[in-house]
Amino acid sequence: MDDEPRDQNHTGAPHSGATDEELSWTAAALATAWVSPAAPLSKSRGWDLVGLQHMGSAQGEMYAWRRVLRWERQLVEALTAADVPSGDDGGEGASSRHRAAEARGAATSAMRDMLLAGITDGERTNQIWGNSMGRDPRDELRAFIASHGG
């Protein structure tokens, strides 16, 4: 893990010394917790996730939006399939909880990968436009984590 990129803007703020992987994982876990079969991802939260992917253009943002919606749909489908009524012996309930935990774990990993790519894309966008496009992508992840309870 020592060869993972560390934040160069270490300020002492929460998560300021975290690796890109740690920042992305924490943000992904928060986003995954928002999704349930009973409550769809709100548009504002969806756009928060799109913004963290730093696509750099309206066309890129629409591509990212479709990925976020696909991610949400797959998670909801997996959680719905896992929601099997428990049997009298409680075994099915434990199995259902296990399947739901697996689905959330897979969704968190998928979102982490999207957010890790967003760090790279954000750095590239800032280099192209001379940092005039926005903040450091790690700062944005930190702000996202802080504002959503991480």
PDB file of C-alpha atoms in Angstrom:
ATOM      1  CA  MET A   1       0.000   0.000   0.000  1.00  0.00           C
ATOM      2  CA  ASP A   2       3.042   2.257   0.292  1.00  0.00           C
ATOM      3  CA  ASP A   3       3.154   2.722  -3.466  1.00  0.00           C
ATOM      4  CA  GLU A   4      -0.368   4.214  -3.634  1.00  0.00           C
ATOM      5  CA  PRO A   5      -0.515   7.956  -4.312  1.00  0.00           C
ATOM      6  CA  ARG A   6      -0.785  10.053  -1.176  1.00  0.00           C
ATOM      7  CA  ASP A   7      -2.411  13.431  -1.068  1.00  0.00           C
ATOM      8  CA  GLN A   8       0.189  16.120  -1.694  1.00  0.00           C
ATOM      9  CA  ASN A   9      -1.983  18.801  -0.063  1.00  0.00           C
ATOM     10  CA  HIS A  10      -1.796  17.452   3.476  1.00  0.00           C
ATOM     11  CA  THR A  11      -3.469  20.085   5.635  1.00  0.00           C
ATOM     12  CA  GLY A  12      -4.318  18.217   8.800  1.00  0.00           C
ATOM     13  CA  ALA A  13      -8.014  18.239   7.870  1.00  0.00           C
ATOM     14  CA  PRO A  14      -9.953  14.983   8.122  1.00  0.00           C
ATOM     15  CA  HIS A  15      -8.772  12.487   5.497  1.00  0.00           C
ATOM     16  CA  SER A  16      -6.015  14.880   4.382  1.00  0.00           C
ATOM     17  CA  GLY A  17      -3.332  12.186   4.468  1.00  0.00           C
ATOM     18  CA  ALA A  18      -5.503   9.471   2.966  1.00  0.00           C
ATOM     19  CA  THR A  19      -4.534   7.597  -0.163  1.00  0.00           C
ATOM     20  CA  ASP A  20      -6.614   8.039  -3.274  1.00  0.00           C
ATOM     21  CA  GLU A  21      -7.959   4.541  -2.628  1.00  0.00           C
ATOM     22  CA  GLU A  22      -8.996   5.426   0.934  1.00  0.00           C
ATOM     23  CA  LEU A  23     -10.715   8.656  -0.101  1.00  0.00           C
ATOM     24  CA  SER A  24     -12.534   6.930  -2.952  1.00  0.00           C
ATOM     25  CA  TRP A  25     -13.558   3.972  -0.783  1.00  0.00           C
ATOM     26  CA  THR A  26     -14.955   6.207   1.973  1.00  0.00           C
ATOM     27  CA  ALA A  27     -16.935   8.317  -0.503  1.00  0.00           C
ATOM     28  CA  ALA A  28     -18.170   5.193  -2.306  1.00  0.00           C
ATOM     29  CA  ALA A  29     -19.367   3.628   0.948  1.00  0.00           C
ATOM     30  CA  LEU A  30     -21.338   6.788   1.751  1.00  0.00           C
ATOM     31  CA  ALA A  31     -22.905   6.819  -1.718  1.00  0.00           C
ATOM     32  CA  THR A  32     -23.776   3.123  -1.548  1.00  0.00           C
ATOM     33  CA  ALA A  33     -25.577   3.679   1.757  1.00  0.00           C
ATOM     34  CA  TRP A  34     -27.898   6.157   0.002  1.00  0.00           C
ATOM     35  CA  VAL A  35     -29.389   3.457  -2.232  1.00  0.00           C
ATOM     36  CA  SER A  36     -32.209   1.116  -1.268  1.00  0.00           C
ATOM     37  CA  PRO A  37     -35.016  -0.607  -3.167  1.00  0.00           C
ATOM     38  CA  ALA A  38     -37.520   1.676  -1.407  1.00  0.00           C
ATOM     39  CA  ALA A  39     -35.689   4.968  -2.005  1.00  0.00           C
ATOM     40  CA  PRO A  40     -34.103   5.796  -5.356  1.00  0.00           C
ATOM     41  CA  LEU A  41     -31.018   7.947  -5.605  1.00  0.00           C
ATOM     42  CA  SER A  42     -32.098  11.596  -5.695  1.00  0.00           C
ATOM     43  CA  LYS A  43     -31.076  13.656  -8.704  1.00  0.00           C
ATOM     44  CA  SER A  44     -29.000  16.002  -6.558  1.00  0.00           C
ATOM     45  CA  ARG A  45     -27.086  13.119  -5.002  1.00  0.00           C
ATOM     46  CA  GLY A  46     -26.661  11.526  -8.412  1.00  0.00           C
ATOM     47  CA  TRP A  47     -25.216  14.749  -9.785  1.00  0.00           C
ATOM     48  CA  ASP A  48     -22.901  14.956  -6.755  1.00  0.00           C
ATOM     49  CA  LEU A  49     -21.486  11.586  -7.826  1.00  0.00           C
ATOM     50  CA  VAL A  50     -21.246  12.684 -11.466  1.00  0.00           C
ATOM     51  CA  GLY A  51     -19.367  15.829 -10.421  1.00  0.00           C
ATOM     52  CA  LEU A  52     -16.765  13.770  -8.588  1.00  0.00           C
ATOM     53  CA  GLN A  53     -15.983  11.977 -11.845  1.00  0.00           C
ATOM     54  CA  HIS A  54     -14.678  15.181 -13.533  1.00  0.00           C
ATOM     55  CA  MET A  55     -15.736  14.353 -17.055  1.00  0.00           C
ATOM     56  CA  GLY A  56     -14.843  17.824 -18.343  1.00  0.00           C
ATOM     57  CA  SER A  57     -17.701  18.244 -20.817  1.00  0.00           C
ATOM     58  CA  ALA A  58     -21.472  18.061 -20.962  1.00  0.00           C
ATOM     59  CA  GLN A  59     -21.238  14.965 -23.141  1.00  0.00           C
ATOM     60  CA  GLY A  60     -18.876  13.375 -20.627  1.00  0.00           C
ATOM     61  CA  GLU A  61     -21.213  14.258 -17.776  1.00  0.00           C
ATOM     62  CA  MET A  62     -24.113  12.542 -19.533  1.00  0.00           C
ATOM     63  CA  TYR A  63     -21.936   9.447 -19.946  1.00  0.00           C
ATOM     64  CA  ALA A  64     -21.096   9.579 -16.227  1.00  0.00           C
ATOM     65  CA  TRP A  65     -24.778  10.104 -15.365  1.00  0.00           C
ATOM     66  CA  ARG A  66     -25.674   6.925 -17.276  1.00  0.00           C
ATOM     67  CA  ARG A  67     -22.946   5.030 -15.400  1.00  0.00           C
ATOM     68  CA  VAL A  68     -24.263   6.267 -12.043  1.00  0.00           C
ATOM     69  CA  LEU A  69     -27.822   5.271 -12.973  1.00  0.00           C
ATOM     70  CA  ARG A  70     -26.633   1.835 -14.147  1.00  0.00           C
ATOM     71  CA  TRP A  71     -24.677   1.434 -10.893  1.00  0.00           C
ATOM     72  CA  GLU A  72     -27.783   2.338  -8.886  1.00  0.00           C
ATOM     73  CA  ARG A  73     -30.054   0.032 -10.914  1.00  0.00           C
ATOM     74  CA  GLN A  74     -27.698  -2.922 -10.478  1.00  0.00           C
ATOM     75  CA  LEU A  75     -27.486  -2.307  -6.734  1.00  0.00           C
ATOM     76  CA  VAL A  76     -31.268  -1.998  -6.351  1.00  0.00           C
ATOM     77  CA  GLU A  77     -31.795  -5.195  -8.362  1.00  0.00           C
ATOM     78  CA  ALA A  78     -29.276  -7.077  -6.220  1.00  0.00           C
ATOM     79  CA  LEU A  79     -30.768  -5.751  -2.982  1.00  0.00           C
ATOM     80  CA  THR A  80     -34.287  -6.608  -4.151  1.00  0.00           C
ATOM     81  CA  ALA A  81     -33.204 -10.138  -5.059  1.00  0.00           C
ATOM     82  CA  ALA A  82     -31.522 -10.482  -1.664  1.00  0.00           C
ATOM     83  CA  ASP A  83     -34.667  -9.402   0.188  1.00  0.00           C
ATOM     84  CA  VAL A  84     -36.139 -12.858   0.701  1.00  0.00           C
ATOM     85  CA  PRO A  85     -38.536 -13.274   3.637  1.00  0.00           C
ATOM     86  CA  SER A  86     -36.824 -15.156   6.439  1.00  0.00           C
ATOM     87  CA  GLY A  87     -37.892 -18.687   7.228  1.00  0.00           C
ATOM     88  CA  ASP A  88     -39.030 -19.923  10.615  1.00  0.00           C
ATOM     89  CA  ASP A  89     -35.514 -21.012  11.504  1.00  0.00           C
ATOM     90  CA  GLY A  90     -33.955 -17.636  10.669  1.00  0.00           C
ATOM     91  CA  GLY A  91     -31.557 -19.198   8.172  1.00  0.00           C
ATOM     92  CA  GLU A  92     -33.076 -17.427   5.185  1.00  0.00           C
ATOM     93  CA  GLY A  93     -32.888 -14.074   6.963  1.00  0.00           C
ATOM     94  CA  ALA A  94     -29.177 -14.555   7.592  1.00  0.00           C
ATOM     95  CA  SER A  95     -28.695 -15.592   3.978  1.00  0.00           C
ATOM     96  CA  SER A  96     -30.624 -12.534   2.802  1.00  0.00           C
ATOM     97  CA  ARG A  97     -28.478 -10.220   4.941  1.00  0.00           C
ATOM     98  CA  HIS A  98     -25.344 -11.883   3.575  1.00  0.00           C
ATOM     99  CA  ARG A  99     -26.489 -11.403  -0.050  1.00  0.00           C
ATOM    100  CA  ALA A 100     -27.369  -7.766   0.655  1.00  0.00           C
ATOM    101  CA  ALA A 101     -23.947  -7.189   2.235  1.00  0.00           C
ATOM    102  CA  GLU A 102     -22.273  -8.774  -0.792  1.00  0.00           C
ATOM    103  CA  ALA A 103     -24.304  -6.564  -3.144  1.00  0.00           C
ATOM    104  CA  ARG A 104     -23.358  -3.441  -1.185  1.00  0.00           C
ATOM    105  CA  GLY A 105     -19.702  -4.507  -1.165  1.00  0.00           C
ATOM    106  CA  ALA A 106     -19.686  -4.980  -4.935  1.00  0.00           C
ATOM    107  CA  ALA A 107     -21.450  -1.639  -5.448  1.00  0.00           C
ATOM    108  CA  THR A 108     -18.982   0.129  -3.165  1.00  0.00           C
ATOM    109  CA  SER A 109     -16.079  -1.340  -5.150  1.00  0.00           C
ATOM    110  CA  ALA A 110     -17.645  -0.260  -8.445  1.00  0.00           C
ATOM    111  CA  MET A 111     -18.256   3.293  -7.197  1.00  0.00           C
ATOM    112  CA  ARG A 112     -14.730   3.433  -5.757  1.00  0.00           C
ATOM    113  CA  ASP A 113     -13.374   2.597  -9.211  1.00  0.00           C
ATOM    114  CA  MET A 114     -15.462   5.388 -10.773  1.00  0.00           C
ATOM    115  CA  LEU A 115     -14.213   7.872  -8.167  1.00  0.00           C
ATOM    116  CA  LEU A 116     -10.577   6.784  -8.572  1.00  0.00           C
ATOM    117  CA  ALA A 117     -10.920   7.420 -12.300  1.00  0.00           C
ATOM    118  CA  GLY A 118     -12.424  10.798 -11.387  1.00  0.00           C
ATOM    119  CA  ILE A 119      -9.229  11.764  -9.560  1.00  0.00           C
ATOM    120  CA  THR A 120      -7.183  11.071 -12.683  1.00  0.00           C
ATOM    121  CA  ASP A 121      -9.691  12.845 -14.927  1.00  0.00           C
ATOM    122  CA  GLY A 122      -9.822  15.839 -12.575  1.00  0.00           C
ATOM    123  CA  GLU A 123      -6.052  16.162 -12.568  1.00  0.00           C
ATOM    124  CA  ARG A 124      -5.972  15.934 -16.362  1.00  0.00           C
ATOM    125  CA  THR A 125      -8.712  18.560 -16.720  1.00  0.00           C
ATOM    126  CA  ASN A 126      -6.913  20.903 -14.326  1.00  0.00           C
ATOM    127  CA  GLN A 127      -3.655  20.487 -16.284  1.00  0.00           C
ATOM    128  CA  ILE A 128      -5.343  21.199 -19.611  1.00  0.00           C
ATOM    129  CA  TRP A 129      -7.083  24.317 -18.349  1.00  0.00           C
ATOM    130  CA  GLY A 130      -4.305  25.533 -16.073  1.00  0.00           C
ATOM    131  CA  ASN A 131      -6.187  24.708 -12.863  1.00  0.00           C
ATOM    132  CA  SER A 132      -8.921  27.178 -13.791  1.00  0.00           C
ATOM    133  CA  MET A 133     -11.608  24.483 -13.984  1.00  0.00           C
ATOM    134  CA  GLY A 134     -11.825  23.688 -10.318  1.00  0.00           C
ATOM    135  CA  ARG A 135     -10.387  22.401  -7.112  1.00  0.00           C
ATOM    136  CA  ASP A 136      -8.103  19.461  -6.664  1.00  0.00           C
ATOM    137  CA  PRO A 137     -10.228  16.310  -7.054  1.00  0.00           C
ATOM    138  CA  ARG A 138      -9.002  15.027  -3.683  1.00  0.00           C
ATOM    139  CA  ASP A 139     -10.231  18.224  -2.024  1.00  0.00           C
ATOM    140  CA  GLU A 140     -13.612  17.629  -3.630  1.00  0.00           C
ATOM    141  CA  LEU A 141     -13.713  14.040  -2.330  1.00  0.00           C
ATOM    142  CA  ARG A 142     -12.768  15.278   1.147  1.00  0.00           C
ATOM    143  CA  ALA A 143     -15.526  17.904   1.034  1.00  0.00           C
ATOM    144  CA  PHE A 144     -18.015  15.271  -0.166  1.00  0.00           C
ATOM    145  CA  ILE A 145     -17.045  12.955   2.696  1.00  0.00           C
ATOM    146  CA  ALA A 146     -17.255  15.758   5.263  1.00  0.00           C
ATOM    147  CA  SER A 147     -20.639  16.967   4.048  1.00  0.00           C
ATOM    148  CA  HIS A 148     -22.160  13.489   3.959  1.00  0.00           C
ATOM    149  CA  GLY A 149     -21.019  12.234   7.334  1.00  0.00           C
ATOM    150  CA  GLY A 150     -17.808  10.348   6.626  1.00  0.00           C
TER     151      GLY A 150
END
